[in-house]
């Protein structure tokens, strides 16, 4: 959804509705279930702050069921939702997986939903995609910080991942640029011998070739578009609103507008 990069209220509403529908199918748990939402990432780094930003906009209810049940009326149509932003290893000194496992053991939710910013292998997906998975997530893997995965194997319960690509490596940019240049050469000079070698390489092989050139001289930067501040606010609102509607069957999109701050 390339239009997601700009503030388009009509598109945001349509995307939110599609996201909510997809999440409902992935969650597939009874209304009585308890769900833990994990906001992964570093809230002090804009491009990595999606998880904490979404958590701040969620309608959490676990404490209401326990301490203020009258607020939810009879409670029908609302799930018990807890949410936390565990931070990153560099700030806490604790692996994210350790924190999440401890919370899961204590709270005993029926499922975990992990929200995180991603590093993309394609320029076309940066700030233009919301990715969903029922196979969990490995925090930091996109930028080479391989941490222990959050999935059913490690936590013992289903883990749904929601990710938005917000950064891209310089190797990806260079690789895409080379591909565009070569495509133009092929159109202008069919069968150009200069492109023959690259024609034999897959897109992944080209990416690795460029990365090998850039990394030894520390030029393989991780970058993000200049509009990242506005985009993060917009996409965090979309993801949080979609989650609020999907998690609480009784919540309408109009209700979600009020609670998704």
PDB file of C-alpha atoms in Angstrom:
ATOM      1  CA  UNK A   1       0.000   0.000   0.000  1.00  0.00           C
ATOM      2  CA  UNK A   2       2.320   2.807  -1.200  1.00  0.00           C
ATOM      3  CA  UNK A   3      -0.314   5.367  -0.229  1.00  0.00           C
ATOM      4  CA  UNK A   4       0.245   4.404   3.399  1.00  0.00           C
ATOM      5  CA  UNK A   5       3.351   6.606   3.335  1.00  0.00           C
ATOM      6  CA  UNK A   6       1.134   9.690   3.255  1.00  0.00           C
ATOM      7  CA  UNK A   7      -1.708  10.835   5.482  1.00  0.00           C
ATOM      8  CA  UNK A   8      -4.718   9.522   3.588  1.00  0.00           C
ATOM      9  CA  UNK A   9      -7.629   9.182   6.008  1.00  0.00           C
ATOM     10  CA  UNK A  10      -9.795   7.174   3.611  1.00  0.00           C
ATOM     11  CA  UNK A  11      -6.990   4.705   2.908  1.00  0.00           C
ATOM     12  CA  UNK A  12      -6.163   4.436   6.615  1.00  0.00           C
ATOM     13  CA  UNK A  13      -9.773   3.527   7.385  1.00  0.00           C
ATOM     14  CA  UNK A  14      -9.874   0.861   4.663  1.00  0.00           C
ATOM     15  CA  UNK A  15      -6.542  -0.596   5.747  1.00  0.00           C
ATOM     16  CA  UNK A  16      -7.676  -0.678   9.372  1.00  0.00           C
ATOM     17  CA  UNK A  17     -10.797  -2.648   8.460  1.00  0.00           C
ATOM     18  CA  UNK A  18      -8.828  -5.180   6.409  1.00  0.00           C
ATOM     19  CA  UNK A  19      -6.264  -5.518   9.207  1.00  0.00           C
ATOM     20  CA  UNK A  20      -8.975  -6.083  11.825  1.00  0.00           C
ATOM     21  CA  UNK A  21     -10.606  -8.795   9.691  1.00  0.00           C
ATOM     22  CA  UNK A  22      -7.296 -10.586   9.110  1.00  0.00           C
ATOM     23  CA  UNK A  23      -6.390 -10.408  12.801  1.00  0.00           C
ATOM     24  CA  UNK A  24      -9.758 -11.854  13.835  1.00  0.00           C
ATOM     25  CA  UNK A  25      -9.035 -14.908  11.684  1.00  0.00           C
ATOM     26  CA  UNK A  26      -5.523 -15.289  13.091  1.00  0.00           C
ATOM     27  CA  UNK A  27      -6.541 -14.842  16.738  1.00  0.00           C
ATOM     28  CA  UNK A  28      -9.433 -17.327  16.521  1.00  0.00           C
ATOM     29  CA  UNK A  29      -9.882 -17.563  20.311  1.00  0.00           C
ATOM     30  CA  UNK A  30     -13.051 -17.388  22.434  1.00  0.00           C
ATOM     31  CA  UNK A  31     -14.026 -14.031  24.010  1.00  0.00           C
ATOM     32  CA  UNK A  32     -13.128 -15.427  27.441  1.00  0.00           C
ATOM     33  CA  UNK A  33      -9.451 -15.760  26.480  1.00  0.00           C
ATOM     34  CA  UNK A  34      -6.630 -13.597  27.822  1.00  0.00           C
ATOM     35  CA  UNK A  35      -4.175 -12.115  25.326  1.00  0.00           C
ATOM     36  CA  UNK A  36      -0.825 -10.487  26.019  1.00  0.00           C
ATOM     37  CA  UNK A  37       0.356  -7.829  23.544  1.00  0.00           C
ATOM     38  CA  UNK A  38       4.112  -7.239  23.444  1.00  0.00           C
ATOM     39  CA  UNK A  39       5.358  -3.938  22.000  1.00  0.00           C
ATOM     40  CA  UNK A  40       8.879  -4.759  20.798  1.00  0.00           C
ATOM     41  CA  UNK A  41      11.465  -2.112  19.991  1.00  0.00           C
ATOM     42  CA  UNK A  42      13.225   0.954  21.350  1.00  0.00           C
ATOM     43  CA  UNK A  43      10.868   3.833  22.119  1.00  0.00           C
ATOM     44  CA  UNK A  44      13.806   6.282  21.932  1.00  0.00           C
ATOM     45  CA  UNK A  45      14.519   5.459  18.256  1.00  0.00           C
ATOM     46  CA  UNK A  46      11.652   6.648  16.051  1.00  0.00           C
ATOM     47  CA  UNK A  47      11.950   3.995  13.346  1.00  0.00           C
ATOM     48  CA  UNK A  48      12.061   1.257  16.007  1.00  0.00           C
ATOM     49  CA  UNK A  49       9.294   2.593  18.247  1.00  0.00           C
ATOM     50  CA  UNK A  50       6.272   0.966  16.601  1.00  0.00           C
ATOM     51  CA  UNK A  51       5.722  -1.632  19.338  1.00  0.00           C
ATOM     52  CA  UNK A  52       5.725   0.820  22.277  1.00  0.00           C
ATOM     53  CA  UNK A  53       3.591   3.309  20.313  1.00  0.00           C
ATOM     54  CA  UNK A  54       0.942   0.674  19.568  1.00  0.00           C
ATOM     55  CA  UNK A  55       0.878  -0.546  23.174  1.00  0.00           C
ATOM     56  CA  UNK A  56       0.222   3.019  24.345  1.00  0.00           C
ATOM     57  CA  UNK A  57      -2.901   3.154  22.149  1.00  0.00           C
ATOM     58  CA  UNK A  58      -4.440  -0.186  23.138  1.00  0.00           C
ATOM     59  CA  UNK A  59      -7.587  -0.643  25.199  1.00  0.00           C
ATOM     60  CA  UNK A  60      -6.197  -2.887  27.959  1.00  0.00           C
ATOM     61  CA  UNK A  61      -8.754  -4.557  30.213  1.00  0.00           C
ATOM     62  CA  UNK A  62      -7.159  -7.242  32.364  1.00  0.00           C
ATOM     63  CA  UNK A  63      -7.016  -4.920  35.378  1.00  0.00           C
ATOM     64  CA  UNK A  64     -10.627  -3.827  34.793  1.00  0.00           C
ATOM     65  CA  UNK A  65     -11.915  -7.394  34.957  1.00  0.00           C
ATOM     66  CA  UNK A  66     -10.070  -7.869  38.243  1.00  0.00           C
ATOM     67  CA  UNK A  67     -10.505  -4.538  40.028  1.00  0.00           C
ATOM     68  CA  UNK A  68     -13.260  -2.539  38.258  1.00  0.00           C
ATOM     69  CA  UNK A  69     -15.612  -5.016  36.542  1.00  0.00           C
ATOM     70  CA  UNK A  70     -18.515  -2.518  36.589  1.00  0.00           C
ATOM     71  CA  UNK A  71     -16.702  -0.371  34.004  1.00  0.00           C
ATOM     72  CA  UNK A  72     -17.235  -3.087  31.358  1.00  0.00           C
ATOM     73  CA  UNK A  73     -20.842  -3.789  32.304  1.00  0.00           C
ATOM     74  CA  UNK A  74     -21.447  -7.519  32.003  1.00  0.00           C
ATOM     75  CA  UNK A  75     -18.045  -7.858  30.296  1.00  0.00           C
ATOM     76  CA  UNK A  76     -19.504  -9.639  27.278  1.00  0.00           C
ATOM     77  CA  UNK A  77     -17.726  -8.808  24.054  1.00  0.00           C
ATOM     78  CA  UNK A  78     -14.511  -7.724  25.768  1.00  0.00           C
ATOM     79  CA  UNK A  79     -11.423  -9.845  26.177  1.00  0.00           C
ATOM     80  CA  UNK A  80      -8.925  -9.677  29.001  1.00  0.00           C
ATOM     81  CA  UNK A  81      -6.039  -7.802  27.380  1.00  0.00           C
ATOM     82  CA  UNK A  82      -2.662  -7.032  28.942  1.00  0.00           C
ATOM     83  CA  UNK A  83       0.128  -5.132  27.196  1.00  0.00           C
ATOM     84  CA  UNK A  84       3.755  -4.327  27.895  1.00  0.00           C
ATOM     85  CA  UNK A  85       6.787  -2.788  26.177  1.00  0.00           C
ATOM     86  CA  UNK A  86       9.807  -4.729  27.469  1.00  0.00           C
ATOM     87  CA  UNK A  87      12.417  -2.404  25.923  1.00  0.00           C
ATOM     88  CA  UNK A  88      15.615  -3.619  24.289  1.00  0.00           C
ATOM     89  CA  UNK A  89      18.678  -5.433  25.616  1.00  0.00           C
ATOM     90  CA  UNK A  90      20.871  -2.323  25.391  1.00  0.00           C
ATOM     91  CA  UNK A  91      18.555  -0.423  27.754  1.00  0.00           C
ATOM     92  CA  UNK A  92      17.460  -3.147  30.165  1.00  0.00           C
ATOM     93  CA  UNK A  93      20.365  -5.606  30.180  1.00  0.00           C
ATOM     94  CA  UNK A  94      17.775  -8.366  29.885  1.00  0.00           C
ATOM     95  CA  UNK A  95      16.934 -10.384  26.793  1.00  0.00           C
ATOM     96  CA  UNK A  96      13.422  -9.627  25.536  1.00  0.00           C
ATOM     97  CA  UNK A  97      12.619 -13.338  25.463  1.00  0.00           C
ATOM     98  CA  UNK A  98      13.483 -13.634  29.172  1.00  0.00           C
ATOM     99  CA  UNK A  99      11.138 -10.788  30.086  1.00  0.00           C
ATOM    100  CA  UNK A 100       8.304 -12.124  27.946  1.00  0.00           C
ATOM    101  CA  UNK A 101       8.693 -15.682  29.259  1.00  0.00           C
ATOM    102  CA  UNK A 102       8.513 -14.395  32.828  1.00  0.00           C
ATOM    103  CA  UNK A 103       5.339 -12.426  32.104  1.00  0.00           C
ATOM    104  CA  UNK A 104       3.751 -15.367  30.288  1.00  0.00           C
ATOM    105  CA  UNK A 105       4.473 -17.679  33.220  1.00  0.00           C
ATOM    106  CA  UNK A 106       2.872 -15.211  35.640  1.00  0.00           C
ATOM    107  CA  UNK A 107      -0.093 -13.928  33.604  1.00  0.00           C
ATOM    108  CA  UNK A 108      -0.739 -17.220  31.747  1.00  0.00           C
ATOM    109  CA  UNK A 109      -2.338 -15.722  28.617  1.00  0.00           C
ATOM    110  CA  UNK A 110      -3.896 -17.881  25.915  1.00  0.00           C
ATOM    111  CA  UNK A 111      -1.878 -16.165  23.179  1.00  0.00           C
ATOM    112  CA  UNK A 112       0.754 -13.488  22.601  1.00  0.00           C
ATOM    113  CA  UNK A 113       0.650 -10.795  19.933  1.00  0.00           C
ATOM    114  CA  UNK A 114       4.056  -9.243  19.220  1.00  0.00           C
ATOM    115  CA  UNK A 115       4.264  -5.903  17.395  1.00  0.00           C
ATOM    116  CA  UNK A 116       7.579  -4.749  15.936  1.00  0.00           C
ATOM    117  CA  UNK A 117       9.235  -2.556  13.316  1.00  0.00           C
ATOM    118  CA  UNK A 118      11.049  -4.521  10.618  1.00  0.00           C
ATOM    119  CA  UNK A 119      14.014  -4.162   8.300  1.00  0.00           C
ATOM    120  CA  UNK A 120      12.993  -4.735   4.687  1.00  0.00           C
ATOM    121  CA  UNK A 121      14.759  -6.520   1.854  1.00  0.00           C
ATOM    122  CA  UNK A 122      12.843  -4.395  -0.647  1.00  0.00           C
ATOM    123  CA  UNK A 123      12.495  -0.627  -0.966  1.00  0.00           C
ATOM    124  CA  UNK A 124       8.931  -1.055  -2.205  1.00  0.00           C
ATOM    125  CA  UNK A 125       7.809  -2.510   1.151  1.00  0.00           C
ATOM    126  CA  UNK A 126       9.311   0.196   3.397  1.00  0.00           C
ATOM    127  CA  UNK A 127       6.514   2.226   5.034  1.00  0.00           C
ATOM    128  CA  UNK A 128       4.052   0.537   2.683  1.00  0.00           C
ATOM    129  CA  UNK A 129       3.342  -2.869   4.230  1.00  0.00           C
ATOM    130  CA  UNK A 130       1.779  -4.392   7.329  1.00  0.00           C
ATOM    131  CA  UNK A 131       2.950  -7.975   7.670  1.00  0.00           C
ATOM    132  CA  UNK A 132       1.187 -10.660   9.708  1.00  0.00           C
ATOM    133  CA  UNK A 133       2.430 -14.066  10.800  1.00  0.00           C
ATOM    134  CA  UNK A 134       1.243 -16.875  13.060  1.00  0.00           C
ATOM    135  CA  UNK A 135       4.784 -18.279  13.320  1.00  0.00           C
ATOM    136  CA  UNK A 136       6.109 -15.793  15.882  1.00  0.00           C
ATOM    137  CA  UNK A 137       9.014 -13.387  15.502  1.00  0.00           C
ATOM    138  CA  UNK A 138      12.746 -13.137  16.193  1.00  0.00           C
ATOM    139  CA  UNK A 139      13.444  -9.665  17.626  1.00  0.00           C
ATOM    140  CA  UNK A 140      16.388  -7.819  16.060  1.00  0.00           C
ATOM    141  CA  UNK A 141      16.985 -10.390  13.327  1.00  0.00           C
ATOM    142  CA  UNK A 142      16.370  -7.866  10.562  1.00  0.00           C
ATOM    143  CA  UNK A 143      19.391  -5.763  11.549  1.00  0.00           C
ATOM    144  CA  UNK A 144      21.684  -8.620  12.522  1.00  0.00           C
ATOM    145  CA  UNK A 145      20.918  -8.700  16.261  1.00  0.00           C
ATOM    146  CA  UNK A 146      19.753 -12.288  16.457  1.00  0.00           C
ATOM    147  CA  UNK A 147      17.850 -12.850  19.682  1.00  0.00           C
ATOM    148  CA  UNK A 148      15.864 -15.814  20.885  1.00  0.00           C
ATOM    149  CA  UNK A 149      12.597 -16.164  19.007  1.00  0.00           C
ATOM    150  CA  UNK A 150       9.179 -15.501  20.472  1.00  0.00           C
ATOM    151  CA  UNK A 151       7.057 -18.366  19.158  1.00  0.00           C
ATOM    152  CA  UNK A 152       4.953 -21.306  20.270  1.00  0.00           C
ATOM    153  CA  UNK A 153       8.059 -23.431  20.816  1.00  0.00           C
ATOM    154  CA  UNK A 154       9.649 -20.973  23.268  1.00  0.00           C
ATOM    155  CA  UNK A 155       6.509 -19.674  25.004  1.00  0.00           C
ATOM    156  CA  UNK A 156       4.206 -22.690  24.825  1.00  0.00           C
ATOM    157  CA  UNK A 157       1.272 -20.683  23.430  1.00  0.00           C
ATOM    158  CA  UNK A 158       0.388 -19.285  19.984  1.00  0.00           C
ATOM    159  CA  UNK A 159       2.328 -16.150  18.987  1.00  0.00           C
ATOM    160  CA  UNK A 160       1.002 -13.788  16.326  1.00  0.00           C
ATOM    161  CA  UNK A 161       3.433 -11.243  14.911  1.00  0.00           C
ATOM    162  CA  UNK A 162       2.545  -7.862  13.411  1.00  0.00           C
ATOM    163  CA  UNK A 163       5.389  -6.090  11.659  1.00  0.00           C
ATOM    164  CA  UNK A 164       5.852  -2.940   9.601  1.00  0.00           C
ATOM    165  CA  UNK A 165       9.052  -2.459   7.551  1.00  0.00           C
ATOM    166  CA  UNK A 166      10.448   0.955   8.520  1.00  0.00           C
ATOM    167  CA  UNK A 167      14.150   0.663   7.672  1.00  0.00           C
ATOM    168  CA  UNK A 168      16.267  -0.731   4.868  1.00  0.00           C
ATOM    169  CA  UNK A 169      19.960  -1.517   4.481  1.00  0.00           C
ATOM    170  CA  UNK A 170      22.155   0.472   2.106  1.00  0.00           C
ATOM    171  CA  UNK A 171      22.916  -2.841   0.389  1.00  0.00           C
ATOM    172  CA  UNK A 172      19.249  -3.180  -0.479  1.00  0.00           C
ATOM    173  CA  UNK A 173      19.097   0.364  -1.849  1.00  0.00           C
ATOM    174  CA  UNK A 174      22.243  -0.193  -3.900  1.00  0.00           C
ATOM    175  CA  UNK A 175      21.019  -3.561  -5.138  1.00  0.00           C
ATOM    176  CA  UNK A 176      17.659  -2.139  -6.226  1.00  0.00           C
ATOM    177  CA  UNK A 177      19.407   0.799  -7.909  1.00  0.00           C
ATOM    178  CA  UNK A 178      21.730  -1.532  -9.827  1.00  0.00           C
ATOM    179  CA  UNK A 179      18.745  -3.602 -10.930  1.00  0.00           C
ATOM    180  CA  UNK A 180      16.951  -0.493 -12.221  1.00  0.00           C
ATOM    181  CA  UNK A 181      20.043   0.651 -14.140  1.00  0.00           C
ATOM    182  CA  UNK A 182      20.529  -2.805 -15.665  1.00  0.00           C
ATOM    183  CA  UNK A 183      16.882  -2.959 -16.711  1.00  0.00           C
ATOM    184  CA  UNK A 184      17.284   0.338 -18.528  1.00  0.00           C
ATOM    185  CA  UNK A 185      20.458  -0.928 -20.227  1.00  0.00           C
ATOM    186  CA  UNK A 186      18.668  -4.066 -21.374  1.00  0.00           C
ATOM    187  CA  UNK A 187      15.917  -1.971 -22.913  1.00  0.00           C
ATOM    188  CA  UNK A 188      18.369   0.310 -24.713  1.00  0.00           C
ATOM    189  CA  UNK A 189      20.989  -2.289 -25.710  1.00  0.00           C
ATOM    190  CA  UNK A 190      19.455  -5.785 -25.841  1.00  0.00           C
ATOM    191  CA  UNK A 191      21.953  -8.517 -25.111  1.00  0.00           C
ATOM    192  CA  UNK A 192      24.502  -6.116 -23.646  1.00  0.00           C
ATOM    193  CA  UNK A 193      27.445  -8.242 -22.531  1.00  0.00           C
ATOM    194  CA  UNK A 194      28.001  -5.966 -19.527  1.00  0.00           C
ATOM    195  CA  UNK A 195      24.767  -7.199 -17.968  1.00  0.00           C
ATOM    196  CA  UNK A 196      25.284 -10.886 -18.716  1.00  0.00           C
ATOM    197  CA  UNK A 197      26.855 -11.686 -15.333  1.00  0.00           C
ATOM    198  CA  UNK A 198      24.108  -9.996 -13.355  1.00  0.00           C
ATOM    199  CA  UNK A 199      21.451 -11.702 -15.442  1.00  0.00           C
ATOM    200  CA  UNK A 200      22.690 -15.021 -14.080  1.00  0.00           C
ATOM    201  CA  UNK A 201      22.333 -13.913 -10.439  1.00  0.00           C
ATOM    202  CA  UNK A 202      19.159 -14.065  -8.389  1.00  0.00           C
ATOM    203  CA  UNK A 203      17.953 -10.966  -6.527  1.00  0.00           C
ATOM    204  CA  UNK A 204      19.224 -12.463  -3.240  1.00  0.00           C
ATOM    205  CA  UNK A 205      22.652 -13.165  -4.753  1.00  0.00           C
ATOM    206  CA  UNK A 206      22.857  -9.583  -6.016  1.00  0.00           C
ATOM    207  CA  UNK A 207      21.981  -8.309  -2.551  1.00  0.00           C
ATOM    208  CA  UNK A 208      24.712 -10.435  -0.962  1.00  0.00           C
ATOM    209  CA  UNK A 209      27.222  -9.229  -3.556  1.00  0.00           C
ATOM    210  CA  UNK A 210      26.530  -5.571  -2.778  1.00  0.00           C
ATOM    211  CA  UNK A 211      26.506  -6.257   0.964  1.00  0.00           C
ATOM    212  CA  UNK A 212      29.949  -7.896   0.773  1.00  0.00           C
ATOM    213  CA  UNK A 213      31.269  -4.751  -0.902  1.00  0.00           C
ATOM    214  CA  UNK A 214      29.749  -2.335   1.622  1.00  0.00           C
ATOM    215  CA  UNK A 215      30.162  -4.077   4.970  1.00  0.00           C
ATOM    216  CA  UNK A 216      34.000  -4.267   5.163  1.00  0.00           C
ATOM    217  CA  UNK A 217      34.215  -0.461   4.969  1.00  0.00           C
ATOM    218  CA  UNK A 218      31.230   0.007   7.306  1.00  0.00           C
ATOM    219  CA  UNK A 219      29.132   1.608   4.610  1.00  0.00           C
ATOM    220  CA  UNK A 220      26.171  -0.759   4.888  1.00  0.00           C
ATOM    221  CA  UNK A 221      24.009   1.743   6.733  1.00  0.00           C
ATOM    222  CA  UNK A 222      20.502   1.101   7.989  1.00  0.00           C
ATOM    223  CA  UNK A 223      18.330   4.008   6.876  1.00  0.00           C
ATOM    224  CA  UNK A 224      14.713   5.141   7.032  1.00  0.00           C
ATOM    225  CA  UNK A 225      12.659   7.629   4.982  1.00  0.00           C
ATOM    226  CA  UNK A 226      12.687  11.246   6.158  1.00  0.00           C
ATOM    227  CA  UNK A 227       8.903  11.191   6.792  1.00  0.00           C
ATOM    228  CA  UNK A 228       9.299   8.477   9.434  1.00  0.00           C
ATOM    229  CA  UNK A 229       7.948  10.626  12.304  1.00  0.00           C
ATOM    230  CA  UNK A 230       4.541  11.218  10.711  1.00  0.00           C
ATOM    231  CA  UNK A 231       4.407   7.714   9.308  1.00  0.00           C
ATOM    232  CA  UNK A 232       5.017   6.068  12.675  1.00  0.00           C
ATOM    233  CA  UNK A 233       2.167   8.034  14.256  1.00  0.00           C
ATOM    234  CA  UNK A 234      -0.186   7.068  11.421  1.00  0.00           C
ATOM    235  CA  UNK A 235       0.708   3.382  11.228  1.00  0.00           C
ATOM    236  CA  UNK A 236       0.709   2.974  15.026  1.00  0.00           C
ATOM    237  CA  UNK A 237      -2.844   4.336  15.026  1.00  0.00           C
ATOM    238  CA  UNK A 238      -3.868   1.917  12.254  1.00  0.00           C
ATOM    239  CA  UNK A 239      -2.345  -1.133  13.952  1.00  0.00           C
ATOM    240  CA  UNK A 240      -3.705  -0.218  17.399  1.00  0.00           C
ATOM    241  CA  UNK A 241      -7.203   0.496  16.093  1.00  0.00           C
ATOM    242  CA  UNK A 242      -7.233  -2.759  14.120  1.00  0.00           C
ATOM    243  CA  UNK A 243      -6.099  -4.635  17.222  1.00  0.00           C
ATOM    244  CA  UNK A 244      -8.705  -2.978  19.457  1.00  0.00           C
ATOM    245  CA  UNK A 245     -11.518  -4.012  17.115  1.00  0.00           C
ATOM    246  CA  UNK A 246     -10.141  -7.520  16.551  1.00  0.00           C
ATOM    247  CA  UNK A 247      -9.494  -8.212  20.244  1.00  0.00           C
ATOM    248  CA  UNK A 248     -12.850  -6.950  21.531  1.00  0.00           C
ATOM    249  CA  UNK A 249     -15.821  -8.367  19.571  1.00  0.00           C
ATOM    250  CA  UNK A 250     -18.173  -5.776  21.069  1.00  0.00           C
ATOM    251  CA  UNK A 251     -16.046  -2.821  19.958  1.00  0.00           C
ATOM    252  CA  UNK A 252     -17.101  -0.965  16.827  1.00  0.00           C
ATOM    253  CA  UNK A 253     -14.774   1.115  14.678  1.00  0.00           C
ATOM    254  CA  UNK A 254     -16.457   4.210  16.102  1.00  0.00           C
ATOM    255  CA  UNK A 255     -15.705   3.002  19.654  1.00  0.00           C
ATOM    256  CA  UNK A 256     -12.133   2.278  18.602  1.00  0.00           C
ATOM    257  CA  UNK A 257     -11.737   5.873  17.418  1.00  0.00           C
ATOM    258  CA  UNK A 258     -12.433   7.026  20.960  1.00  0.00           C
ATOM    259  CA  UNK A 259     -10.083   4.641  22.766  1.00  0.00           C
ATOM    260  CA  UNK A 260      -7.213   4.638  20.255  1.00  0.00           C
ATOM    261  CA  UNK A 261      -5.610   7.859  21.414  1.00  0.00           C
TER     262      UNK A 261
END
